[in-house]
Amino acid sequence: MTQEKALEILKSGRNVFLTGSAGTGKTYVLNKFIEHLRDCKVKVAVTASTGIAATHISGKTIHSWAGIGIKQELTQRDLSGLQRKEYLKKAIEKAKVLIIDEISMLHRKQLEAVDQVLCMFKGNKNPFGGMQVVLCGDFFQLPPIGTENEMSRDKFCFMSTLWGEADFHPCYLTEQYRQNQDPLADILDALRNNTIGQHELKMLEAASYTQFDEKITPTRLYTHNLDVDALNEAELDKLPGRKRNFRATSSGEQALIETLKRSVLAYDKLPLKEGAKVMFVKNSPEKGYINGSLGEVFDFESTGFPKVKLLDGTIITATPEKWTIDDEQGNELAWYNQIPLRLAWAITVHKSQGMTLDAAEVDLSATFEKGQGYVALSRLRKLDSLKLLGFNQRALQIDGLAQKADKRFQELSLQNELISSDILDKDRKAFIKASGGRSLKKL
């Protein structure tokens, strides 16, 4: 499906699953749709399954927006507690469209929890409280984190009965923009089709970048946090100047504090120097950053707090932030306080999902999850921008259930292409009117 046809279907008010291989412009289409809704004064909630993914569409995590936090299932007590939160009530009641990006990493139980919250606040038993919902992503990429014994069918969103009830219309983008006419595109297609052969293996084994802009520092991608942390600490030690350590403070039951630490990814002891590459690990749009914003420490305030220059040139003083777990009455059960930064010379494959990299050194020798290899390789535009330090057999595997579902999504997308533009345009106008928006003469 072309981007133009997908946009027509999105604008019609239908629930949509926007998908396609890496580099087909899913984020571009989402942003065009968001622009359309805002032009038409239709309130849209822009979210993603992870903080990093949210940065690419200037949104929030779905967990934060819907109030579900780190929970996978909501009890009636949980729902009653959420109902008393006025800010949630206002945000959800106003929203007419909900977008969730990187849907492959959202557990089916969390999607069902979002449905519970929306139905409650909207006072509507239809799926998602009657809102238009747009899911975007590629199930060949990283799956949700589940319990040790969970199978793919227990985790993937498309296996929920809610998926069928909501009548999602797959829009499968087919035009390649990132790896167009490059051997990397052939390797990625072979991965998706599970047809990796000797030809593709030889290209991967020989992959090393030799020609690229000297100003570009290759990003290092690893599968495990231990490797990322080791490299980041080594790079920090190379910098001249004084190392400053910022220690976290916390209070509450230790198990809850540990849950917070895993969720927020902040360090207990954060070491920083001038010149350190860093990434924010908390959403704070009012302060100018969101979870995943990248930058560099260039100075320290007289108070001792680091001054960070983001990639777009914005300068922010990073001060301590507080993360909490509350009970149903809004009382704090535990809190964790720390400068919301991580070192970022290297990042995990998980955190790279959704990024486009100019050059990368990638180590897949310890791949432990199907889809990690595909995600890492698909971050690049071309094969000669890749230095592959190693890979194992699992790095070349994709989930069999995802592959089967993908074929069905392609079939349904072809059917959706047959919906006439006249019908879609009529539905677009009706949806805007029903949403309290305004139609534009030129679309």
Coordinates of C-alpha atoms in Angstrom, one line a residue:
M1 CA 0.0 0.0 0.0
T2 CA 1.2 3.5 -0.8
Q3 CA 1.6 6.1 1.9
E4 CA -1.1 8.2 0.2
K5 CA -3.7 5.4 0.4
A6 CA -2.8 4.6 4.0
L7 CA -3.4 8.3 4.9
E8 CA -6.8 8.2 3.2
I9 CA -7.8 5.2 5.3
L10 CA -6.4 6.8 8.5
K11 CA -8.4 10.0 7.9
S12 CA -11.6 8.1 7.4
G13 CA -11.9 7.4 11.2
R14 CA -11.4 3.6 10.9
N15 CA -9.2 1.8 13.4
V16 CA -6.0 1.0 11.7
F17 CA -2.9 -1.1 12.1
L18 CA -0.2 0.7 10.2
T19 CA 2.7 -1.6 9.4
G20 CA 5.4 -2.5 6.8
S21 CA 9.1 -3.4 6.8
A22 CA 11.7 -1.0 8.3
G23 CA 12.3 2.1 6.2
T24 CA 8.8 2.2 4.5
G25 CA 7.9 5.5 6.3
K26 CA 5.5 4.4 9.1
T27 CA 6.6 7.3 11.3
Y28 CA 6.3 9.7 8.4
V29 CA 2.7 8.7 7.7
L30 CA 1.8 8.9 11.4
N31 CA 3.2 12.4 11.6
K32 CA 1.2 13.5 8.4
F33 CA -1.9 12.0 10.0
I34 CA -1.2 13.9 13.3
E35 CA -0.7 17.1 11.4
H36 CA -4.0 16.5 9.6
L37 CA -5.9 16.0 12.8
R38 CA -4.5 19.1 14.4
D39 CA -5.3 21.2 11.4
C40 CA -8.8 19.9 11.7
K41 CA -8.9 20.7 15.4
V42 CA -9.5 17.0 16.3
K43 CA -7.9 16.1 19.6
V44 CA -5.3 13.3 19.2
A45 CA -3.3 11.5 21.9
V46 CA 0.1 10.5 20.6
T47 CA 1.7 7.7 22.5
A48 CA 4.2 4.8 22.1
S49 CA 5.0 1.6 23.9
T50 CA 8.5 2.8 25.0
G51 CA 10.0 6.2 25.9
I52 CA 12.5 6.0 23.1
A53 CA 9.7 5.4 20.5
A54 CA 7.7 8.3 22.0
T55 CA 10.6 10.7 21.1
H56 CA 10.2 10.0 17.4
I57 CA 6.6 11.2 17.4
S58 CA 6.8 13.8 20.2
G59 CA 4.5 11.8 22.4
K60 CA 4.2 10.1 25.7
T61 CA 4.3 6.4 26.7
I62 CA 0.9 4.8 26.5
H63 CA 1.5 3.6 30.1
S64 CA 1.7 7.2 31.3
W65 CA -1.1 8.6 29.1
A66 CA -3.6 5.9 30.1
G67 CA -2.4 5.8 33.7
I68 CA -1.7 2.0 33.7
G69 CA 2.0 2.5 34.7
I70 CA 3.9 -0.7 34.9
K71 CA 0.9 -2.9 35.5
Q72 CA -0.2 -5.5 33.0
E73 CA -3.7 -6.1 34.5
L74 CA -6.1 -3.8 36.3
T75 CA -8.4 -4.7 39.2
Q76 CA -11.6 -2.9 39.9
R77 CA -9.8 -1.2 42.7
D78 CA -7.1 0.0 40.3
L79 CA -9.8 1.4 38.0
S80 CA -11.5 3.2 40.9
G81 CA -8.3 4.8 41.8
L82 CA -7.6 6.0 38.3
Q83 CA -11.2 7.3 38.1
R84 CA -10.4 9.8 40.8
K85 CA -7.4 11.3 38.9
E86 CA -8.8 14.5 37.3
Y87 CA -5.9 14.9 34.9
L88 CA -6.5 11.5 33.4
K89 CA -10.2 12.1 33.1
K90 CA -9.7 15.4 31.3
A91 CA -7.1 14.0 28.9
I92 CA -9.0 10.9 27.9
E93 CA -12.4 12.6 27.6
K94 CA -11.0 15.2 25.3
A95 CA -9.1 12.8 23.0
K96 CA -10.9 11.5 19.9
V97 CA -8.0 9.6 18.4
L98 CA -5.4 7.4 20.1
I99 CA -2.1 6.6 18.4
I100 CA 0.2 3.9 19.8
D101 CA 3.5 3.5 18.1
E102 CA 5.9 0.5 18.3
I103 CA 2.9 -1.8 19.1
S104 CA 5.0 -4.9 18.8
M105 CA 6.5 -4.2 22.2
L106 CA 3.2 -3.6 24.0
H107 CA 2.0 -6.7 25.8
R108 CA -1.6 -7.9 24.9
K109 CA -2.6 -7.5 28.5
Q110 CA -1.5 -3.9 28.6
L111 CA -3.5 -3.2 25.4
E112 CA -6.5 -4.7 27.2
A113 CA -5.8 -2.6 30.2
V114 CA -5.8 0.5 28.1
D115 CA -9.2 -0.6 26.7
Q116 CA -10.6 -0.9 30.2
V117 CA -9.4 2.6 31.1
L118 CA -10.9 4.2 28.0
C119 CA -14.2 2.4 28.3
M120 CA -14.5 3.6 31.9
F121 CA -13.7 7.2 31.2
K122 CA -15.7 7.4 28.0
G123 CA -18.7 5.6 29.5
N124 CA -18.8 3.5 26.4
K125 CA -18.5 -0.3 26.2
N126 CA -17.4 -0.3 22.6
P127 CA -13.7 -1.2 22.0
F128 CA -11.5 1.6 23.4
G129 CA -14.5 3.5 24.5
G130 CA -15.5 4.2 20.9
M131 CA -12.3 6.1 20.0
Q132 CA -10.5 5.8 16.8
V133 CA -7.3 3.8 17.6
V134 CA -4.3 3.7 15.3
L135 CA -1.6 1.0 16.1
C136 CA 1.7 1.3 14.3
G137 CA 4.6 -1.1 14.2
D138 CA 6.1 -4.2 12.8
F139 CA 5.8 -7.6 14.6
F140 CA 9.1 -8.7 13.2
Q141 CA 10.8 -6.3 15.5
L142 CA 11.2 -6.7 19.3
P143 CA 8.3 -8.5 21.1
P144 CA 6.9 -7.5 24.5
I145 CA 8.7 -8.5 27.7
G146 CA 6.8 -11.3 29.3
T147 CA 7.2 -13.9 32.0
E148 CA 9.6 -16.7 31.6
N149 CA 7.0 -19.3 30.4
E150 CA 5.0 -17.0 28.2
M151 CA 4.7 -18.0 24.5
S152 CA 4.4 -15.5 21.6
R153 CA 0.7 -16.1 21.4
D154 CA 0.4 -15.0 25.1
K155 CA 2.2 -11.7 24.4
F156 CA 1.4 -10.3 20.9
C157 CA -1.4 -7.8 20.8
F158 CA -2.9 -9.3 17.6
M159 CA -3.7 -12.4 19.6
S160 CA -6.1 -10.6 21.9
T161 CA -9.8 -11.0 21.1
L162 CA -9.9 -7.1 21.4
W163 CA -7.9 -6.9 18.2
G164 CA -10.8 -8.5 16.2
E165 CA -13.5 -6.7 18.1
A166 CA -11.9 -3.4 17.3
D167 CA -11.8 -4.3 13.6
F168 CA -8.3 -3.0 12.9
H169 CA -7.7 -2.3 9.2
P170 CA -4.1 -3.3 8.3
C171 CA -2.4 -0.8 6.0
Y172 CA 0.8 -2.5 4.9
L173 CA 3.3 0.1 3.5
T174 CA 5.3 -1.4 0.6
E175 CA 7.5 1.5 -0.7
Q176 CA 11.1 1.3 0.6
Y177 CA 12.7 4.6 1.5
R178 CA 15.5 3.8 3.9
Q179 CA 17.4 1.0 2.2
N180 CA 16.2 1.6 -1.4
Q181 CA 18.4 -0.2 -4.0
D182 CA 21.0 -1.3 -1.3
P183 CA 22.1 -4.9 -0.6
L184 CA 20.9 -4.3 3.0
A185 CA 17.3 -4.3 1.8
D186 CA 17.8 -7.8 0.3
I187 CA 19.2 -9.1 3.6
L188 CA 16.3 -7.6 5.5
D189 CA 13.8 -9.1 3.1
A190 CA 15.5 -12.5 3.5
L191 CA 15.2 -12.2 7.3
R192 CA 11.5 -11.4 7.1
N193 CA 10.9 -14.3 4.7
N194 CA 13.2 -16.7 6.7
T195 CA 15.2 -17.3 3.5
I196 CA 18.7 -16.3 4.7
G197 CA 21.2 -18.2 2.5
Q198 CA 25.0 -18.3 1.9
H199 CA 24.9 -15.1 -0.2
E200 CA 23.4 -13.0 2.6
L201 CA 25.6 -14.7 5.2
K202 CA 28.8 -13.7 3.2
M203 CA 27.6 -10.1 2.9
L204 CA 27.0 -9.9 6.7
E205 CA 30.3 -11.6 7.5
A206 CA 32.2 -9.1 5.3
A207 CA 30.2 -6.0 6.6
S208 CA 32.4 -3.2 7.7
Y209 CA 32.0 0.5 6.9
T210 CA 35.0 2.1 5.1
Q211 CA 33.6 5.3 3.7
F212 CA 31.5 7.7 5.7
D213 CA 31.6 11.2 6.9
E214 CA 34.4 11.6 9.5
K215 CA 32.2 13.8 11.6
I216 CA 29.8 10.9 12.2
T217 CA 30.6 8.9 15.2
P218 CA 29.2 5.4 14.8
T219 CA 26.6 4.3 17.4
R220 CA 27.5 1.1 19.2
L221 CA 24.6 -1.3 19.6
Y222 CA 24.7 -4.3 22.0
T223 CA 22.1 -6.8 23.0
H224 CA 22.9 -6.6 26.8
N225 CA 23.0 -3.8 29.2
L226 CA 26.3 -5.1 30.7
D227 CA 28.2 -4.5 27.4
V228 CA 26.6 -1.1 27.0
D229 CA 27.5 -0.1 30.6
A230 CA 31.1 -1.3 30.2
L231 CA 31.7 0.7 27.0
N232 CA 30.0 3.8 28.4
E233 CA 32.2 3.7 31.5
A234 CA 35.3 3.3 29.4
E235 CA 34.4 6.3 27.2
L236 CA 33.7 8.4 30.2
D237 CA 37.1 7.5 31.7
K238 CA 38.8 8.7 28.5
L239 CA 37.5 12.2 29.0
P240 CA 39.7 14.7 30.8
G241 CA 38.4 16.6 33.8
R242 CA 36.7 15.8 37.1
K243 CA 34.2 13.0 37.4
R244 CA 31.1 14.0 39.4
N245 CA 28.9 11.3 40.9
F246 CA 25.2 11.9 41.5
R247 CA 23.6 9.4 44.0
A248 CA 19.9 8.4 43.9
T249 CA 17.8 8.6 47.0
S250 CA 14.7 6.4 47.7
S251 CA 12.1 5.5 50.2
G252 CA 9.5 2.7 50.6
E253 CA 9.4 -1.1 50.4
Q254 CA 12.6 -2.4 48.8
A255 CA 10.7 -4.6 46.2
L256 CA 8.7 -1.5 45.0
I257 CA 11.9 0.5 44.8
E258 CA 13.5 -2.2 42.7
T259 CA 10.5 -2.2 40.4
L260 CA 10.9 1.6 40.0
K261 CA 14.6 1.2 39.1
R262 CA 13.8 -1.4 36.4
S263 CA 11.1 0.8 35.0
V264 CA 12.9 4.2 34.9
L265 CA 16.5 2.9 34.0
A266 CA 18.2 5.6 36.1
Y267 CA 21.5 4.8 37.8
D268 CA 21.9 4.5 41.5
K269 CA 25.2 6.3 41.0
L270 CA 25.4 8.5 37.9
P271 CA 29.0 9.4 36.9
L272 CA 29.3 12.5 34.6
K273 CA 32.0 14.7 33.1
E274 CA 32.0 17.5 30.7
G275 CA 31.7 16.0 27.2
A276 CA 29.7 13.0 28.3
K277 CA 27.2 11.6 25.9
V278 CA 23.9 11.2 27.7
M279 CA 20.2 10.3 27.3
F280 CA 17.3 11.5 29.3
V281 CA 15.2 8.7 30.9
K282 CA 12.1 10.6 32.0
N283 CA 9.3 12.5 30.2
S284 CA 9.3 16.2 31.1
P285 CA 8.0 18.2 28.1
E286 CA 7.6 21.3 30.2
K287 CA 11.4 21.2 30.9
G288 CA 12.2 20.5 27.2
Y289 CA 13.0 16.8 27.2
I290 CA 11.3 13.5 27.0
N291 CA 12.4 9.9 27.7
G292 CA 15.1 9.2 25.0
S293 CA 16.3 12.7 24.3
L294 CA 20.0 12.6 23.4
G295 CA 22.7 15.2 24.2
E296 CA 26.1 16.1 25.7
V297 CA 27.1 17.5 29.1
F298 CA 29.0 20.7 28.3
D299 CA 29.1 22.4 31.8
F300 CA 27.9 22.2 35.4
E301 CA 25.9 24.8 37.2
S302 CA 27.2 26.5 40.3
T303 CA 24.7 24.2 42.1
G304 CA 26.5 21.2 40.7
F305 CA 23.8 20.1 38.3
P306 CA 24.8 19.2 34.7
K307 CA 24.0 21.4 31.7
V308 CA 23.1 19.3 28.7
K309 CA 23.0 20.4 25.1
L310 CA 20.5 18.3 23.1
L311 CA 21.0 17.3 19.5
D312 CA 18.8 20.2 18.4
G313 CA 21.0 22.7 20.3
T314 CA 18.6 23.2 23.2
I315 CA 20.3 23.7 26.5
I316 CA 18.8 22.1 29.7
T317 CA 20.0 22.0 33.3
A318 CA 19.2 18.4 34.4
T319 CA 17.9 18.5 38.0
P320 CA 16.7 15.5 40.1
E321 CA 13.3 14.0 39.2
K322 CA 11.0 11.8 41.3
W323 CA 9.4 8.6 40.3
T324 CA 6.7 7.1 42.5
I325 CA 4.4 4.2 43.0
D326 CA 1.1 5.3 44.5
D327 CA -1.8 3.4 46.1
E328 CA -5.5 3.8 45.1
Q329 CA -5.8 7.0 47.1
G330 CA -2.8 8.6 45.5
N331 CA -0.6 8.0 48.5
E332 CA 3.1 7.3 47.8
L333 CA 4.1 3.7 48.6
A334 CA 7.6 4.2 47.3
W335 CA 9.7 6.9 45.5
Y336 CA 13.0 7.1 43.7
N337 CA 14.9 10.4 43.2
Q338 CA 17.8 10.9 40.7
I339 CA 19.1 13.0 37.9
P340 CA 17.2 11.6 34.9
L341 CA 20.2 10.8 32.7
R342 CA 22.1 7.8 31.4
L343 CA 25.5 7.6 29.6
A344 CA 24.8 7.1 25.9
W345 CA 27.9 6.3 23.8
A346 CA 26.4 2.9 23.4
I347 CA 22.8 1.7 23.7
T348 CA 21.0 -1.6 23.6
V349 CA 19.2 -2.9 20.5
H350 CA 16.0 -2.5 22.4
K351 CA 16.5 1.2 22.8
S352 CA 17.5 1.7 19.2
Q353 CA 14.1 0.5 17.8
G354 CA 12.6 3.3 15.7
M355 CA 15.9 5.1 15.1
T356 CA 17.7 5.6 11.8
L357 CA 21.5 5.6 12.2
D358 CA 24.1 7.0 9.8
A359 CA 26.8 4.5 10.9
A360 CA 26.9 1.7 13.5
E361 CA 29.0 -0.9 15.2
V362 CA 26.8 -3.8 16.1
D363 CA 27.5 -6.8 18.2
L364 CA 24.9 -9.6 17.8
S365 CA 27.0 -12.4 19.1
A366 CA 25.0 -12.6 22.3
T367 CA 21.5 -12.3 20.7
F368 CA 18.9 -13.8 23.0
E369 CA 15.6 -12.6 21.5
K370 CA 14.1 -13.3 18.0
G371 CA 13.9 -10.0 16.2
Q372 CA 17.0 -8.4 17.8
G373 CA 19.1 -8.9 14.7
Y374 CA 16.4 -7.6 12.4
V375 CA 15.9 -4.4 14.5
A376 CA 19.7 -3.7 14.7
L377 CA 20.4 -4.2 11.0
S378 CA 17.3 -2.2 9.9
R379 CA 18.5 0.9 11.8
L380 CA 20.9 1.6 8.9
R381 CA 20.4 3.0 5.5
K382 CA 23.1 1.0 3.7
L383 CA 25.3 -2.0 4.3
D384 CA 28.6 -0.1 4.0
S385 CA 27.6 1.9 7.1
L386 CA 27.6 -1.2 9.2
K387 CA 30.5 -2.8 11.1
L388 CA 29.1 -6.1 12.4
L389 CA 31.3 -7.3 15.2
G390 CA 29.7 -10.7 15.4
F391 CA 26.4 -12.6 15.3
N392 CA 24.9 -15.9 16.4
Q393 CA 22.2 -18.0 14.8
R394 CA 19.4 -16.5 16.8
A395 CA 20.3 -13.1 15.4
L396 CA 19.0 -14.4 12.0
Q397 CA 15.7 -15.7 13.4
I398 CA 12.3 -14.1 13.4
D399 CA 9.1 -15.3 15.3
G400 CA 7.1 -17.9 13.4
L401 CA 3.8 -16.6 14.7
A402 CA 4.8 -13.0 13.6
Q403 CA 5.6 -14.3 10.1
K404 CA 2.3 -16.1 9.8
A405 CA 0.4 -13.0 11.0
D406 CA 2.4 -10.8 8.7
K407 CA 1.2 -12.7 5.6
R408 CA -2.4 -12.3 6.8
F409 CA -1.8 -8.5 7.4
Q410 CA -0.6 -8.2 3.8
E411 CA -3.7 -10.0 2.4
L412 CA -6.1 -7.7 4.4
S413 CA -4.1 -4.7 3.4
L414 CA -4.7 -5.6 -0.3
Q415 CA -8.4 -5.8 0.4
N416 CA -8.4 -2.4 2.1
E417 CA -6.7 -0.9 -0.9
L418 CA -9.9 -1.6 -2.8
I419 CA -12.0 0.8 -0.6
S420 CA -12.8 3.7 -2.9
S421 CA -11.5 7.2 -2.4
D422 CA -15.1 8.5 -2.6
I423 CA -16.2 6.3 0.4
L424 CA -13.1 7.2 2.4
D425 CA -13.6 11.0 1.7
K426 CA -17.3 10.8 2.8
D427 CA -16.3 8.9 6.0
R428 CA -13.5 11.5 6.6
K429 CA -15.9 14.4 6.6
A430 CA -18.4 12.5 8.8
F431 CA -15.6 11.6 11.3
I432 CA -14.4 15.2 11.6
K433 CA -17.9 16.4 12.2
A434 CA -18.6 13.7 14.8
S435 CA -15.3 14.6 16.5
G436 CA -16.1 18.3 16.8
G437 CA -13.5 19.2 14.3
R438 CA -13.6 21.4 11.2
S439 CA -13.2 20.3 7.6
L440 CA -10.5 21.8 5.5
K441 CA -11.1 22.8 1.9
K442 CA -7.7 21.6 0.7
L443 CA -6.6 18.1 1.9

